[in-house]
């Protein structure tokens, strides 16, 4: 019994209920204006959901009211960057209004039904409740009075869980946002590993010197040696403190933003670097490359970089054809060069695996291998 009633003691249950009630405010205002067209608010949500900032507002509200206190609720707070995000936002708004209507209906009529059953049990006549107005008064109706409240409990808790799951699905981070978060998390872990290594080397060295010098000074019993040992401990300790202060200064600095990493707008430097290494690079760029979303553009830059690196490593200074095209919601990257003497087998090489993994993470595809006498690397990445 205590387990069954536990959701009633959680504040999240009531914040989720409030979250479902909020859209009904707009509906209530509209019904006051024109009750003959209750479908108009749902129609107005269609263009509203296409506004990029609406996704951010809904995400912030959902995190605060549906998953309060959860560090990683799986709900994005970023504005819509693609049409897929906008359409997901529209679907979320419509679903939220539908569930809100269901919970408001249950919140009003189920308590009324309970009250009317009690009235009927005490001999009163139900008023304005369908079906109950045909029932004769009888004390037995009191046995049914708790059922509407149990149903209300199930509706409030169940719809709260349902709207939270829908928020994670429809307002959750897109593939590009997940990739950007993964990149940022990876960089943070690498930086922490480097700092931990520096602290280990610096502080560990200082403590080792201090322990050895102190032990030697105590064993020697020579005042002059003890003075030298204490001086060495002091100098080593000061150096360790300086290293510690420097590392802590790095930790206090703001993290490098993801947007600072190279994108396809910086591809010119890659091509010039390949040319400087002896390759004859013929590049063709079509479409609005500068409009490619940040995560896709950054991964495209890395795929292009890895493909050119493989050409220089395995084929040397050979003619290279590079094609970058933005068309029909896709970013197409193609790098072709004459086949080298030894053809790498499909699936071998960490560079080629990395290209395919990056493409797959964005929901795209990448092909590497011989093609019409050339070695080809071709990646197709969706923009949304």
CSV table of C-alpha atoms in Angstrom, one decimal:
chain,number,residue,atom,x,y,z
A,1,UNK,CA,0.0,0.0,0.0
A,2,UNK,CA,2.8,2.4,0.9
A,3,UNK,CA,4.5,1.6,-2.5
A,4,UNK,CA,1.3,2.3,-4.3
A,5,UNK,CA,0.8,5.7,-2.6
A,6,UNK,CA,4.5,6.7,-3.0
A,7,UNK,CA,3.9,8.8,-6.3
A,8,UNK,CA,1.5,11.0,-4.3
A,9,UNK,CA,4.3,12.0,-2.0
A,10,UNK,CA,6.7,13.0,-4.8
A,11,UNK,CA,6.7,16.6,-5.9
A,12,UNK,CA,7.5,15.5,-9.5
A,13,UNK,CA,4.0,14.1,-9.8
A,14,UNK,CA,2.4,17.5,-9.2
A,15,UNK,CA,4.9,19.5,-11.3
A,16,UNK,CA,4.1,17.1,-14.2
A,17,UNK,CA,0.4,17.6,-13.6
A,18,UNK,CA,1.0,21.4,-13.7
A,19,UNK,CA,3.0,21.0,-16.9
A,20,UNK,CA,0.0,19.3,-18.5
A,21,UNK,CA,-2.4,21.9,-17.3
A,22,UNK,CA,-0.4,24.9,-18.8
A,23,UNK,CA,-1.5,24.4,-22.5
A,24,UNK,CA,-5.1,24.3,-21.3
A,25,UNK,CA,-4.9,28.0,-20.3
A,26,UNK,CA,-4.7,29.0,-24.0
A,27,UNK,CA,-7.5,26.6,-24.8
A,28,UNK,CA,-9.7,28.1,-22.0
A,29,UNK,CA,-9.1,31.6,-23.2
A,30,UNK,CA,-10.1,30.6,-26.8
A,31,UNK,CA,-13.2,28.8,-25.7
A,32,UNK,CA,-14.2,31.9,-23.8
A,33,UNK,CA,-13.9,33.8,-27.1
A,34,UNK,CA,-15.4,31.3,-29.5
A,35,UNK,CA,-16.6,28.0,-28.0
A,36,UNK,CA,-17.8,26.7,-31.4
A,37,UNK,CA,-14.2,26.3,-32.8
A,38,UNK,CA,-12.3,24.4,-30.1
A,39,UNK,CA,-9.8,23.1,-32.7
A,40,UNK,CA,-8.3,26.5,-33.4
A,41,UNK,CA,-5.6,26.4,-30.6
A,42,UNK,CA,-4.3,23.1,-32.0
A,43,UNK,CA,-4.1,24.7,-35.4
A,44,UNK,CA,-2.1,27.7,-34.1
A,45,UNK,CA,0.5,25.3,-32.7
A,46,UNK,CA,1.5,24.2,-36.2
A,47,UNK,CA,3.3,27.5,-37.2
A,48,UNK,CA,4.4,28.1,-33.6
A,49,UNK,CA,6.3,24.9,-33.4
A,50,UNK,CA,8.4,25.9,-36.5
A,51,UNK,CA,10.0,28.8,-34.6
A,52,UNK,CA,13.4,27.6,-33.5
A,53,UNK,CA,13.3,29.3,-30.1
A,54,UNK,CA,10.1,27.4,-29.2
A,55,UNK,CA,12.1,24.2,-28.9
A,56,UNK,CA,14.4,25.8,-26.4
A,57,UNK,CA,11.5,27.2,-24.3
A,58,UNK,CA,9.8,23.8,-24.3
A,59,UNK,CA,13.0,22.0,-23.4
A,60,UNK,CA,13.7,24.4,-20.5
A,61,UNK,CA,10.1,24.0,-19.2
A,62,UNK,CA,10.1,20.2,-19.6
A,63,UNK,CA,13.4,19.9,-17.7
A,64,UNK,CA,12.2,22.0,-14.8
A,65,UNK,CA,8.7,20.5,-14.5
A,66,UNK,CA,9.0,16.9,-15.8
A,67,UNK,CA,12.5,15.9,-14.6
A,68,UNK,CA,13.4,18.3,-11.7
A,69,UNK,CA,16.7,17.6,-10.2
A,70,UNK,CA,17.9,15.1,-12.8
A,71,UNK,CA,21.4,16.0,-14.0
A,72,UNK,CA,21.0,14.2,-17.4
A,73,UNK,CA,17.2,14.1,-18.2
A,74,UNK,CA,17.8,13.5,-21.9
A,75,UNK,CA,15.9,16.7,-22.9
A,76,UNK,CA,17.6,19.4,-25.1
A,77,UNK,CA,17.7,23.1,-24.3
A,78,UNK,CA,19.0,24.1,-27.7
A,79,UNK,CA,16.9,25.8,-30.4
A,80,UNK,CA,15.8,23.9,-33.4
A,81,UNK,CA,18.6,23.7,-36.0
A,82,UNK,CA,17.0,21.6,-38.6
A,83,UNK,CA,13.5,21.0,-40.1
A,84,UNK,CA,13.5,17.6,-38.3
A,85,UNK,CA,13.8,19.3,-35.0
A,86,UNK,CA,11.0,21.8,-35.9
A,87,UNK,CA,8.7,19.0,-36.9
A,88,UNK,CA,9.4,17.1,-33.7
A,89,UNK,CA,8.6,20.3,-31.8
A,90,UNK,CA,5.3,20.6,-33.6
A,91,UNK,CA,4.4,17.0,-32.8
A,92,UNK,CA,5.4,17.6,-29.1
A,93,UNK,CA,3.2,20.6,-28.8
A,94,UNK,CA,0.2,18.8,-30.3
A,95,UNK,CA,0.7,15.8,-28.1
A,96,UNK,CA,1.2,17.9,-25.0
A,97,UNK,CA,-2.1,19.7,-25.7
A,98,UNK,CA,-3.9,16.3,-26.3
A,99,UNK,CA,-2.6,14.9,-23.0
A,100,UNK,CA,-3.3,18.1,-21.2
A,101,UNK,CA,-7.0,17.9,-22.4
A,102,UNK,CA,-7.2,14.4,-21.1
A,103,UNK,CA,-5.8,15.2,-17.7
A,104,UNK,CA,-7.9,18.3,-17.3
A,105,UNK,CA,-11.1,16.4,-18.2
A,106,UNK,CA,-10.2,13.7,-15.7
A,107,UNK,CA,-9.2,16.2,-13.0
A,108,UNK,CA,-12.7,17.9,-13.3
A,109,UNK,CA,-15.1,15.1,-14.0
A,110,UNK,CA,-13.7,12.2,-11.9
A,111,UNK,CA,-14.0,14.1,-8.6
A,112,UNK,CA,-17.5,15.3,-9.7
A,113,UNK,CA,-18.4,11.7,-10.4
A,114,UNK,CA,-17.2,10.6,-7.0
A,115,UNK,CA,-19.2,13.4,-5.3
A,116,UNK,CA,-22.4,12.5,-7.2
A,117,UNK,CA,-22.0,8.8,-6.2
A,118,UNK,CA,-21.8,9.8,-2.6
A,119,UNK,CA,-24.9,12.0,-3.1
A,120,UNK,CA,-26.7,9.1,-4.7
A,121,UNK,CA,-25.8,6.9,-1.7
A,122,UNK,CA,-27.3,9.4,0.7
A,123,UNK,CA,-30.5,9.6,-1.2
A,124,UNK,CA,-29.8,12.6,-3.3
A,125,UNK,CA,-30.5,12.8,-7.1
A,126,UNK,CA,-27.4,13.2,-9.4
A,127,UNK,CA,-27.5,16.4,-11.4
A,128,UNK,CA,-25.8,17.0,-14.8
A,129,UNK,CA,-23.8,13.7,-14.9
A,130,UNK,CA,-24.7,11.4,-17.8
A,131,UNK,CA,-25.9,7.9,-16.8
A,132,UNK,CA,-25.9,8.7,-13.1
A,133,UNK,CA,-29.1,10.8,-13.5
A,134,UNK,CA,-30.9,7.6,-14.4
A,135,UNK,CA,-29.8,5.7,-11.3
A,136,UNK,CA,-32.1,5.4,-8.3
A,137,UNK,CA,-30.6,6.5,-4.9
A,138,UNK,CA,-29.2,3.6,-3.0
A,139,UNK,CA,-26.6,3.3,-0.2
A,140,UNK,CA,-24.7,0.7,-2.3
A,141,UNK,CA,-23.4,3.5,-4.6
A,142,UNK,CA,-21.0,4.5,-1.8
A,143,UNK,CA,-19.0,1.4,-2.6
A,144,UNK,CA,-18.3,2.8,-6.1
A,145,UNK,CA,-17.4,6.2,-4.9
A,146,UNK,CA,-13.6,5.5,-4.5
A,147,UNK,CA,-13.3,4.2,-8.0
A,148,UNK,CA,-13.2,7.6,-9.8
A,149,UNK,CA,-10.5,8.8,-7.3
A,150,UNK,CA,-8.4,5.6,-8.1
A,151,UNK,CA,-8.9,6.3,-11.8
A,152,UNK,CA,-7.8,9.9,-11.3
A,153,UNK,CA,-4.7,8.7,-9.5
A,154,UNK,CA,-3.9,6.4,-12.4
A,155,UNK,CA,-4.5,9.1,-15.0
A,156,UNK,CA,-2.3,11.7,-13.2
A,157,UNK,CA,0.6,9.3,-12.6
A,158,UNK,CA,0.3,7.5,-15.9
A,159,UNK,CA,0.0,10.6,-18.1
A,160,UNK,CA,2.8,12.2,-16.2
A,161,UNK,CA,5.1,9.3,-17.0
A,162,UNK,CA,3.8,9.3,-20.6
A,163,UNK,CA,4.5,13.0,-21.2
A,164,UNK,CA,8.0,12.6,-19.7
A,165,UNK,CA,8.8,9.8,-22.0
A,166,UNK,CA,7.4,11.8,-25.0
A,167,UNK,CA,9.5,14.8,-24.0
A,168,UNK,CA,12.7,12.7,-24.0
A,169,UNK,CA,11.7,11.3,-27.4
A,170,UNK,CA,10.6,14.5,-29.1
A,171,UNK,CA,12.7,17.1,-27.3
A,172,UNK,CA,15.7,15.0,-26.9
A,173,UNK,CA,19.0,15.9,-28.5
A,174,UNK,CA,19.4,15.3,-32.2
A,175,UNK,CA,22.2,13.1,-33.6
A,176,UNK,CA,24.2,16.2,-34.3
A,177,UNK,CA,23.8,17.5,-30.7
A,178,UNK,CA,24.7,14.1,-29.3
A,179,UNK,CA,27.8,14.1,-31.4
A,180,UNK,CA,28.8,17.6,-30.3
A,181,UNK,CA,28.2,16.6,-26.6
A,182,UNK,CA,30.3,13.4,-27.1
A,183,UNK,CA,33.1,15.5,-28.6
A,184,UNK,CA,33.0,17.9,-25.8
A,185,UNK,CA,32.9,15.1,-23.2
A,186,UNK,CA,35.8,13.4,-24.9
A,187,UNK,CA,37.9,16.5,-24.9
A,188,UNK,CA,37.1,17.1,-21.2
A,189,UNK,CA,38.2,13.5,-20.3
A,190,UNK,CA,41.4,13.9,-22.3
A,191,UNK,CA,42.2,17.2,-20.6
A,192,UNK,CA,41.5,15.7,-17.2
A,193,UNK,CA,43.8,12.8,-18.0
A,194,UNK,CA,46.6,15.2,-19.0
A,195,UNK,CA,46.1,17.3,-15.9
A,196,UNK,CA,46.0,14.2,-13.7
A,197,UNK,CA,49.3,13.0,-15.3
A,198,UNK,CA,50.9,16.3,-14.7
A,199,UNK,CA,49.8,16.4,-11.1
A,200,UNK,CA,51.0,12.8,-10.6
A,201,UNK,CA,54.4,13.6,-12.0
A,202,UNK,CA,54.9,16.9,-10.2
A,203,UNK,CA,53.4,16.2,-6.8
A,204,UNK,CA,54.6,12.6,-6.8
A,205,UNK,CA,58.1,13.7,-7.5
A,206,UNK,CA,58.0,16.3,-4.8
A,207,UNK,CA,56.7,13.9,-2.2
A,208,UNK,CA,59.2,11.3,-3.1
A,209,UNK,CA,62.1,13.7,-2.7
A,210,UNK,CA,60.8,15.1,0.6
A,211,UNK,CA,60.4,11.6,2.0
A,212,UNK,CA,63.8,10.4,0.9
A,213,UNK,CA,65.6,13.5,2.1
A,214,UNK,CA,63.8,13.5,5.4
A,215,UNK,CA,64.7,9.9,6.0
A,216,UNK,CA,68.3,10.4,5.0
A,217,UNK,CA,68.6,13.4,7.3
A,218,UNK,CA,67.2,11.6,10.3
A,219,UNK,CA,69.5,8.6,9.7
A,220,UNK,CA,72.6,10.7,9.1
A,221,UNK,CA,72.4,12.6,12.4
A,222,UNK,CA,74.6,15.4,10.8
A,223,UNK,CA,73.4,19.0,11.3
A,224,UNK,CA,75.1,20.1,8.1
A,225,UNK,CA,73.5,17.3,6.1
A,226,UNK,CA,70.1,18.0,7.7
A,227,UNK,CA,70.3,21.7,6.7
A,228,UNK,CA,71.1,20.6,3.1
A,229,UNK,CA,68.2,18.1,3.2
A,230,UNK,CA,65.8,20.7,4.5
A,231,UNK,CA,66.9,23.2,1.8
A,232,UNK,CA,66.3,20.5,-0.9
A,233,UNK,CA,62.9,19.7,0.6
A,234,UNK,CA,62.0,23.4,0.6
A,235,UNK,CA,63.1,24.0,-3.0
A,236,UNK,CA,61.2,20.9,-4.2
A,237,UNK,CA,58.1,21.9,-2.3
A,238,UNK,CA,58.1,25.4,-3.8
A,239,UNK,CA,58.5,24.0,-7.3
A,240,UNK,CA,55.6,21.6,-6.7
A,241,UNK,CA,53.4,24.4,-5.4
A,242,UNK,CA,54.2,26.4,-8.6
A,243,UNK,CA,53.3,23.4,-10.7
A,244,UNK,CA,50.1,22.9,-8.7
A,245,UNK,CA,49.1,26.6,-9.1
A,246,UNK,CA,49.7,26.4,-12.8
A,247,UNK,CA,47.5,23.3,-13.2
A,248,UNK,CA,44.8,24.8,-11.1
A,249,UNK,CA,45.0,27.9,-13.3
A,250,UNK,CA,44.3,25.7,-16.3
A,251,UNK,CA,41.3,24.2,-14.5
A,252,UNK,CA,39.9,27.6,-13.8
A,253,UNK,CA,40.0,28.7,-17.5
A,254,UNK,CA,36.9,28.5,-19.5
A,255,UNK,CA,36.7,25.3,-21.6
A,256,UNK,CA,37.4,25.6,-25.3
A,257,UNK,CA,34.0,25.9,-27.0
A,258,UNK,CA,33.0,23.2,-29.6
A,259,UNK,CA,32.4,26.0,-32.2
A,260,UNK,CA,36.1,26.8,-32.1
A,261,UNK,CA,37.1,23.6,-33.8
A,262,UNK,CA,37.8,23.7,-37.6
A,263,UNK,CA,34.8,23.3,-40.0
A,264,UNK,CA,34.5,23.0,-43.8
A,265,UNK,CA,35.0,26.7,-44.0
A,266,UNK,CA,38.6,26.0,-43.1
A,267,UNK,CA,39.0,23.3,-45.7
A,268,UNK,CA,41.2,25.6,-47.8
A,269,UNK,CA,44.0,25.1,-45.4
A,270,UNK,CA,43.7,21.3,-45.7
A,271,UNK,CA,43.9,21.5,-49.5
A,272,UNK,CA,46.9,23.9,-49.4
A,273,UNK,CA,48.7,21.6,-46.9
A,274,UNK,CA,48.2,18.6,-49.2
A,275,UNK,CA,49.5,20.7,-52.2
A,276,UNK,CA,52.5,21.7,-50.1
A,277,UNK,CA,53.2,18.0,-49.6
A,278,UNK,CA,53.4,17.4,-53.3
A,279,UNK,CA,49.8,16.3,-54.1
A,280,UNK,CA,48.1,17.8,-57.2
A,281,UNK,CA,44.7,18.7,-55.7
A,282,UNK,CA,41.8,19.6,-57.9
A,283,UNK,CA,39.0,20.8,-55.7
A,284,UNK,CA,35.3,21.4,-56.6
A,285,UNK,CA,33.0,23.0,-54.0
A,286,UNK,CA,29.3,23.5,-54.8
A,287,UNK,CA,26.4,24.6,-52.7
A,288,UNK,CA,26.2,26.7,-49.5
A,289,UNK,CA,28.9,25.1,-47.5
A,290,UNK,CA,28.8,27.9,-44.9
A,291,UNK,CA,25.2,27.0,-44.1
A,292,UNK,CA,26.0,23.4,-43.1
A,293,UNK,CA,25.2,22.8,-39.4
A,294,UNK,CA,28.1,23.0,-37.1
A,295,UNK,CA,28.4,19.4,-36.0
A,296,UNK,CA,28.1,18.1,-39.6
A,297,UNK,CA,30.6,20.7,-40.8
A,298,UNK,CA,33.1,19.8,-38.1
A,299,UNK,CA,32.8,16.1,-38.9
A,300,UNK,CA,33.0,16.7,-42.6
A,301,UNK,CA,36.3,18.6,-42.0
A,302,UNK,CA,37.7,15.7,-40.1
A,303,UNK,CA,36.6,13.1,-42.7
A,304,UNK,CA,38.2,15.3,-45.5
A,305,UNK,CA,41.3,15.6,-43.4
A,306,UNK,CA,41.6,11.9,-42.8
A,307,UNK,CA,41.0,11.1,-46.5
A,308,UNK,CA,43.7,13.5,-47.6
A,309,UNK,CA,46.1,12.1,-45.0
A,310,UNK,CA,45.5,8.5,-46.3
A,311,UNK,CA,46.3,9.7,-49.8
A,312,UNK,CA,49.6,11.2,-48.8
A,313,UNK,CA,50.4,8.2,-46.6
A,314,UNK,CA,49.6,5.4,-49.0
A,315,UNK,CA,49.8,6.9,-52.5
A,316,UNK,CA,52.2,9.8,-52.1
A,317,UNK,CA,52.3,12.9,-54.3
A,318,UNK,CA,49.6,11.9,-56.8
A,319,UNK,CA,46.7,13.8,-58.5
A,320,UNK,CA,43.8,14.1,-56.1
A,321,UNK,CA,40.2,15.1,-57.0
A,322,UNK,CA,38.2,16.6,-54.1
A,323,UNK,CA,34.5,17.3,-54.3
A,324,UNK,CA,32.4,19.0,-51.6
A,325,UNK,CA,28.8,19.4,-52.4
A,326,UNK,CA,25.7,20.6,-50.5
A,327,UNK,CA,22.5,19.4,-52.2
A,328,UNK,CA,19.1,17.9,-51.4
A,329,UNK,CA,19.7,17.9,-47.6
A,330,UNK,CA,23.0,16.1,-47.9
A,331,UNK,CA,26.6,17.0,-47.6
A,332,UNK,CA,28.6,14.9,-50.1
A,333,UNK,CA,32.4,14.6,-49.6
A,334,UNK,CA,34.4,12.7,-52.3
A,335,UNK,CA,38.2,12.2,-52.5
A,336,UNK,CA,39.6,10.2,-55.5
A,337,UNK,CA,43.2,9.4,-56.4
A,338,UNK,CA,44.9,6.8,-58.6
A,339,UNK,CA,45.2,3.4,-57.0
A,340,UNK,CA,48.5,2.8,-55.1
A,341,UNK,CA,50.6,-0.3,-55.6
A,342,UNK,CA,49.2,-2.1,-52.6
A,343,UNK,CA,45.4,-1.8,-52.2
A,344,UNK,CA,44.2,-1.8,-48.6
A,345,UNK,CA,41.5,-4.3,-48.0
A,346,UNK,CA,38.0,-3.2,-47.1
A,347,UNK,CA,37.6,-2.5,-43.4
A,348,UNK,CA,41.3,-2.3,-42.6
A,349,UNK,CA,43.0,0.8,-41.4
A,350,UNK,CA,42.0,2.9,-38.4
A,351,UNK,CA,41.6,6.0,-40.6
A,352,UNK,CA,39.1,4.3,-42.9
A,353,UNK,CA,37.2,2.9,-39.9
A,354,UNK,CA,37.1,6.4,-38.4
A,355,UNK,CA,35.6,7.8,-41.5
A,356,UNK,CA,32.8,5.3,-41.6
A,357,UNK,CA,32.2,5.6,-37.8
A,358,UNK,CA,31.9,9.4,-38.0
A,359,UNK,CA,29.5,9.1,-40.9
A,360,UNK,CA,27.4,6.5,-39.2
A,361,UNK,CA,27.2,8.6,-36.0
A,362,UNK,CA,25.6,11.4,-38.0
A,363,UNK,CA,23.2,9.0,-39.7
A,364,UNK,CA,25.1,9.0,-43.0
A,365,UNK,CA,27.1,6.6,-45.0
A,366,UNK,CA,30.7,6.3,-46.2
A,367,UNK,CA,32.2,4.1,-48.8
A,368,UNK,CA,36.0,3.5,-49.2
A,369,UNK,CA,37.6,1.3,-51.8
A,370,UNK,CA,38.5,0.9,-55.5
A,371,UNK,CA,36.2,2.6,-58.1
A,372,UNK,CA,36.9,2.8,-61.8
A,373,UNK,CA,40.6,2.6,-61.5
A,374,UNK,CA,40.8,5.1,-58.6
A,375,UNK,CA,40.8,4.8,-54.8
A,376,UNK,CA,37.6,6.6,-53.6
A,377,UNK,CA,36.5,7.9,-50.3
A,378,UNK,CA,32.8,9.1,-50.5
A,379,UNK,CA,30.8,10.2,-47.5
A,380,UNK,CA,27.1,11.3,-47.5
A,381,UNK,CA,26.0,13.1,-44.4
A,382,UNK,CA,22.4,14.3,-43.7
A,383,UNK,CA,22.1,18.0,-42.8
A,384,UNK,CA,19.3,17.4,-40.4
